[in-house]
């Protein structure tokens, strides 16, 4: 069964959008199999976003991602990785289609409410960064 990693970023938590994000993915028929609220450390943020190290927005993004609590989740279902990416919409809310999470709720490219894995390899890596085996169903 396919799994993906989804996070409500600090802007989404601060603005009270956790429930709406969860609703949209549940409505699509997927199942949440793990969830936790946490404050990300600098080290964890650097690891999560390692592919972006050195980019102009990297430093500011890390300081935002560590600025307040986030909600980390694992979702399961057929095709869930790409389906969740489609439900999220484009990275920049100004470009994201209406009806997507970012298109409806995002306020800027850096305040775009959610993070979601973009491939099977990323999903496995990110799930294991945030959850122990004992926190995940077999
Ligand atoms: O999140 P997504 O996979 O759609 O986009 P990304 O290209 O992997 O970028 C990761 C995150 O970096 C984005 O979600 C933005 O929050 C942030 N970012 C930014 O702050 N400024 C940019 N010019 C590009 C990305
Ligand atoms: Mg990405």
PDB file of C-alpha atoms and ligand atoms in Angstrom:
ATOM      1  CA  UNK A   1       0.000   0.000   0.000  1.00  0.00           C
ATOM      2  CA  UNK A   2       1.373   3.399  -0.986  1.00  0.00           C
ATOM      3  CA  UNK A   3       2.092   5.975   1.722  1.00  0.00           C
ATOM      4  CA  UNK A   4       3.002   9.646   1.653  1.00  0.00           C
ATOM      5  CA  UNK A   5       4.226  12.247   4.112  1.00  0.00           C
ATOM      6  CA  UNK A   6       2.182  15.436   4.534  1.00  0.00           C
ATOM      7  CA  UNK A   7       2.864  18.395   6.788  1.00  0.00           C
ATOM      8  CA  UNK A   8       0.759  21.386   7.744  1.00  0.00           C
ATOM      9  CA  UNK A   9       3.393  24.147   7.924  1.00  0.00           C
ATOM     10  CA  UNK A  10       3.560  26.801  10.699  1.00  0.00           C
ATOM     11  CA  UNK A  11       1.321  29.211   8.739  1.00  0.00           C
ATOM     12  CA  UNK A  12      -1.404  26.569   8.386  1.00  0.00           C
ATOM     13  CA  UNK A  13      -1.272  25.680  12.096  1.00  0.00           C
ATOM     14  CA  UNK A  14      -1.240  29.347  13.152  1.00  0.00           C
ATOM     15  CA  UNK A  15      -4.224  30.148  10.925  1.00  0.00           C
ATOM     16  CA  UNK A  16      -6.298  27.189  12.143  1.00  0.00           C
ATOM     17  CA  UNK A  17      -6.286  25.279   8.838  1.00  0.00           C
ATOM     18  CA  UNK A  18      -5.326  21.808  10.131  1.00  0.00           C
ATOM     19  CA  UNK A  19      -8.877  20.465   9.987  1.00  0.00           C
ATOM     20  CA  UNK A  20      -9.546  21.763   6.485  1.00  0.00           C
ATOM     21  CA  UNK A  21      -6.370  20.163   5.157  1.00  0.00           C
ATOM     22  CA  UNK A  22      -7.242  16.834   6.759  1.00  0.00           C
ATOM     23  CA  UNK A  23     -10.835  17.035   5.491  1.00  0.00           C
ATOM     24  CA  UNK A  24      -9.815  17.458   1.893  1.00  0.00           C
ATOM     25  CA  UNK A  25      -7.632  14.384   1.945  1.00  0.00           C
ATOM     26  CA  UNK A  26     -10.140  12.274   3.870  1.00  0.00           C
ATOM     27  CA  UNK A  27     -12.875  13.378   1.452  1.00  0.00           C
ATOM     28  CA  UNK A  28     -10.727  12.040  -1.387  1.00  0.00           C
ATOM     29  CA  UNK A  29     -10.886   8.603   0.286  1.00  0.00           C
ATOM     30  CA  UNK A  30      -7.401   8.336   1.752  1.00  0.00           C
ATOM     31  CA  UNK A  31      -6.638   7.150   5.279  1.00  0.00           C
ATOM     32  CA  UNK A  32      -4.405   8.831   7.826  1.00  0.00           C
ATOM     33  CA  UNK A  33      -2.201   6.272   9.560  1.00  0.00           C
ATOM     34  CA  UNK A  34      -0.019   8.562  11.728  1.00  0.00           C
ATOM     35  CA  UNK A  35      -0.103  12.152  13.014  1.00  0.00           C
ATOM     36  CA  UNK A  36       1.851  14.344  15.438  1.00  0.00           C
ATOM     37  CA  UNK A  37       2.290  18.017  16.257  1.00  0.00           C
ATOM     38  CA  UNK A  38       5.867  19.092  16.813  1.00  0.00           C
ATOM     39  CA  UNK A  39       8.274  21.994  16.630  1.00  0.00           C
ATOM     40  CA  UNK A  40      10.922  21.177  14.010  1.00  0.00           C
ATOM     41  CA  UNK A  41      14.579  21.597  15.022  1.00  0.00           C
ATOM     42  CA  UNK A  42      17.053  23.371  12.751  1.00  0.00           C
ATOM     43  CA  UNK A  43      18.782  20.022  12.107  1.00  0.00           C
ATOM     44  CA  UNK A  44      15.544  18.278  11.130  1.00  0.00           C
ATOM     45  CA  UNK A  45      14.540  21.155   8.837  1.00  0.00           C
ATOM     46  CA  UNK A  46      17.933  21.075   7.126  1.00  0.00           C
ATOM     47  CA  UNK A  47      17.573  17.348   6.581  1.00  0.00           C
ATOM     48  CA  UNK A  48      13.990  17.546   5.337  1.00  0.00           C
ATOM     49  CA  UNK A  49      14.906  20.243   2.807  1.00  0.00           C
ATOM     50  CA  UNK A  50      18.435  19.040   1.990  1.00  0.00           C
ATOM     51  CA  UNK A  51      17.681  19.128  -1.754  1.00  0.00           C
ATOM     52  CA  UNK A  52      17.257  22.919  -1.507  1.00  0.00           C
ATOM     53  CA  UNK A  53      20.503  23.636   0.398  1.00  0.00           C
ATOM     54  CA  UNK A  54      22.275  26.644  -1.098  1.00  0.00           C
ATOM     55  CA  UNK A  55      19.212  28.053  -2.880  1.00  0.00           C
ATOM     56  CA  UNK A  56      18.456  31.761  -2.272  1.00  0.00           C
ATOM     57  CA  UNK A  57      15.318  31.014  -0.228  1.00  0.00           C
ATOM     58  CA  UNK A  58      16.854  28.204   1.854  1.00  0.00           C
ATOM     59  CA  UNK A  59      17.834  30.187   4.955  1.00  0.00           C
ATOM     60  CA  UNK A  60      14.565  32.083   5.249  1.00  0.00           C
ATOM     61  CA  UNK A  61      12.552  28.921   4.611  1.00  0.00           C
ATOM     62  CA  UNK A  62      14.318  27.102   7.450  1.00  0.00           C
ATOM     63  CA  UNK A  63      13.728  29.943   9.861  1.00  0.00           C
ATOM     64  CA  UNK A  64      10.041  29.932   8.934  1.00  0.00           C
ATOM     65  CA  UNK A  65       9.704  26.133   9.181  1.00  0.00           C
ATOM     66  CA  UNK A  66      11.217  26.210  12.687  1.00  0.00           C
ATOM     67  CA  UNK A  67       9.194  29.258  13.806  1.00  0.00           C
ATOM     68  CA  UNK A  68       6.197  27.417  15.245  1.00  0.00           C
ATOM     69  CA  UNK A  69       4.514  24.046  15.525  1.00  0.00           C
ATOM     70  CA  UNK A  70       3.754  21.911  12.485  1.00  0.00           C
ATOM     71  CA  UNK A  71       1.520  18.875  12.066  1.00  0.00           C
ATOM     72  CA  UNK A  72       3.215  15.860  10.464  1.00  0.00           C
ATOM     73  CA  UNK A  73       1.107  13.074   8.983  1.00  0.00           C
ATOM     74  CA  UNK A  74       1.329   9.834   7.048  1.00  0.00           C
ATOM     75  CA  UNK A  75      -1.463   9.055   4.580  1.00  0.00           C
ATOM     76  CA  UNK A  76      -2.162   5.796   2.828  1.00  0.00           C
ATOM     77  CA  UNK A  77      -4.014   4.660  -0.285  1.00  0.00           C
ATOM     78  CA  UNK A  78      -3.582   3.803  -3.942  1.00  0.00           C
ATOM     79  CA  UNK A  79      -1.772   6.599  -5.778  1.00  0.00           C
ATOM     80  CA  UNK A  80      -1.727   8.729  -2.632  1.00  0.00           C
ATOM     81  CA  UNK A  81       1.613  10.437  -3.378  1.00  0.00           C
ATOM     82  CA  UNK A  82       0.537  12.047  -6.653  1.00  0.00           C
ATOM     83  CA  UNK A  83      -3.071  12.546  -5.532  1.00  0.00           C
ATOM     84  CA  UNK A  84      -1.976  14.544  -2.493  1.00  0.00           C
ATOM     85  CA  UNK A  85       0.398  16.608  -4.645  1.00  0.00           C
ATOM     86  CA  UNK A  86      -2.544  17.417  -6.934  1.00  0.00           C
ATOM     87  CA  UNK A  87      -4.779  18.289  -3.978  1.00  0.00           C
ATOM     88  CA  UNK A  88      -1.996  20.614  -2.703  1.00  0.00           C
ATOM     89  CA  UNK A  89      -1.645  22.525  -5.968  1.00  0.00           C
ATOM     90  CA  UNK A  90       1.344  24.432  -7.357  1.00  0.00           C
ATOM     91  CA  UNK A  91       4.106  25.619  -4.998  1.00  0.00           C
ATOM     92  CA  UNK A  92       3.197  29.300  -5.492  1.00  0.00           C
ATOM     93  CA  UNK A  93      -0.404  29.958  -4.370  1.00  0.00           C
ATOM     94  CA  UNK A  94      -0.647  32.661  -7.041  1.00  0.00           C
ATOM     95  CA  UNK A  95      -0.190  29.935  -9.657  1.00  0.00           C
ATOM     96  CA  UNK A  96      -2.137  27.182  -7.860  1.00  0.00           C
ATOM     97  CA  UNK A  97      -5.562  26.283  -9.249  1.00  0.00           C
ATOM     98  CA  UNK A  98      -8.649  27.253  -7.256  1.00  0.00           C
ATOM     99  CA  UNK A  99      -9.917  24.152  -5.497  1.00  0.00           C
ATOM    100  CA  UNK A 100      -6.432  23.139  -4.385  1.00  0.00           C
ATOM    101  CA  UNK A 101      -5.207  23.621  -0.814  1.00  0.00           C
ATOM    102  CA  UNK A 102      -2.586  26.182  -1.839  1.00  0.00           C
ATOM    103  CA  UNK A 103      -4.886  27.809  -4.399  1.00  0.00           C
ATOM    104  CA  UNK A 104      -7.593  28.308  -1.795  1.00  0.00           C
ATOM    105  CA  UNK A 105      -5.587  28.885   1.396  1.00  0.00           C
ATOM    106  CA  UNK A 106      -1.971  29.780   0.576  1.00  0.00           C
ATOM    107  CA  UNK A 107      -0.853  33.403   0.955  1.00  0.00           C
ATOM    108  CA  UNK A 108       2.631  33.392  -0.644  1.00  0.00           C
ATOM    109  CA  UNK A 109       5.236  30.995  -2.029  1.00  0.00           C
ATOM    110  CA  UNK A 110       6.863  30.793   1.397  1.00  0.00           C
ATOM    111  CA  UNK A 111       3.519  30.613   3.245  1.00  0.00           C
ATOM    112  CA  UNK A 112       1.894  27.852   1.235  1.00  0.00           C
ATOM    113  CA  UNK A 113       0.283  25.889   4.093  1.00  0.00           C
ATOM    114  CA  UNK A 114       1.449  22.365   3.267  1.00  0.00           C
ATOM    115  CA  UNK A 115       4.398  20.185   2.356  1.00  0.00           C
ATOM    116  CA  UNK A 116       3.890  16.841   0.633  1.00  0.00           C
ATOM    117  CA  UNK A 117       6.300  14.197  -0.662  1.00  0.00           C
ATOM    118  CA  UNK A 118       6.863  14.340  -4.423  1.00  0.00           C
ATOM    119  CA  UNK A 119       7.995  10.732  -5.081  1.00  0.00           C
ATOM    120  CA  UNK A 120       8.106   7.261  -3.542  1.00  0.00           C
ATOM    121  CA  UNK A 121      11.729   7.794  -2.506  1.00  0.00           C
ATOM    122  CA  UNK A 122      10.918  11.164  -0.897  1.00  0.00           C
ATOM    123  CA  UNK A 123       7.887   9.706   0.871  1.00  0.00           C
ATOM    124  CA  UNK A 124       9.912   6.889   2.402  1.00  0.00           C
ATOM    125  CA  UNK A 125      12.719   9.242   3.424  1.00  0.00           C
ATOM    126  CA  UNK A 126      10.382  11.851   4.951  1.00  0.00           C
ATOM    127  CA  UNK A 127       8.155   9.332   6.764  1.00  0.00           C
ATOM    128  CA  UNK A 128      11.262   7.855   8.385  1.00  0.00           C
ATOM    129  CA  UNK A 129      12.610  11.305   9.304  1.00  0.00           C
ATOM    130  CA  UNK A 130       9.472  12.132  11.296  1.00  0.00           C
ATOM    131  CA  UNK A 131       8.114   8.782  12.533  1.00  0.00           C
ATOM    132  CA  UNK A 132       9.594   5.733  14.273  1.00  0.00           C
ATOM    133  CA  UNK A 133       8.535   2.264  13.180  1.00  0.00           C
ATOM    134  CA  UNK A 134       6.574   1.954  16.440  1.00  0.00           C
ATOM    135  CA  UNK A 135       4.452   4.981  15.443  1.00  0.00           C
ATOM    136  CA  UNK A 136       3.463   3.442  12.115  1.00  0.00           C
ATOM    137  CA  UNK A 137       1.107   0.550  11.463  1.00  0.00           C
ATOM    138  CA  UNK A 138       2.895  -2.542  10.088  1.00  0.00           C
TER     139      UNK A 138
HETATM  140  O1  LIG B   1       6.728  22.401  -1.737  1.00  0.00           O
HETATM  141  P1  LIG B   1       6.973  22.055  -3.188  1.00  0.00           P
HETATM  142  O2  LIG B   1       7.514  20.667  -3.380  1.00  0.00           O
HETATM  143  O3  LIG B   1       5.770  22.341  -4.031  1.00  0.00           O
HETATM  144  O4  LIG B   1       8.073  23.095  -3.714  1.00  0.00           O
HETATM  145  P2  LIG B   1       9.679  23.028  -3.723  1.00  0.00           P
HETATM  146  O5  LIG B   1      10.129  23.609  -5.012  1.00  0.00           O
HETATM  147  O6  LIG B   1      10.174  21.665  -3.360  1.00  0.00           O
HETATM  148  O7  LIG B   1      10.098  24.066  -2.589  1.00  0.00           O
HETATM  149  C1  LIG B   1      10.001  23.696  -1.230  1.00  0.00           C
HETATM  150  C2  LIG B   1       9.449  24.869  -0.448  1.00  0.00           C
HETATM  151  O8  LIG B   1      10.373  25.939  -0.481  1.00  0.00           O
HETATM  152  C3  LIG B   1       8.163  25.459  -0.986  1.00  0.00           C
HETATM  153  O9  LIG B   1       7.006  24.761  -0.579  1.00  0.00           O
HETATM  154  C4  LIG B   1       8.204  26.863  -0.422  1.00  0.00           C
HETATM  155  O10 LIG B   1       7.661  26.919   0.874  1.00  0.00           O
HETATM  156  C5  LIG B   1       9.692  27.171  -0.349  1.00  0.00           C
HETATM  157  N1  LIG B   1      10.085  28.083  -1.422  1.00  0.00           N
HETATM  158  C6  LIG B   1      10.220  29.432  -1.138  1.00  0.00           C
HETATM  159  O11 LIG B   1      10.034  29.834   0.013  1.00  0.00           O
HETATM  160  N2  LIG B   1      10.600  30.303  -2.135  1.00  0.00           N
HETATM  161  C7  LIG B   1      10.823  29.878  -3.381  1.00  0.00           C
HETATM  162  N3  LIG B   1      11.177  30.730  -4.333  1.00  0.00           N
HETATM  163  C8  LIG B   1      10.668  28.505  -3.690  1.00  0.00           C
HETATM  164  C9  LIG B   1      10.297  27.630  -2.687  1.00  0.00           C
HETATM  165 MG1  LIG B   2       9.350  19.809  -3.015  1.00  0.00          MG
END
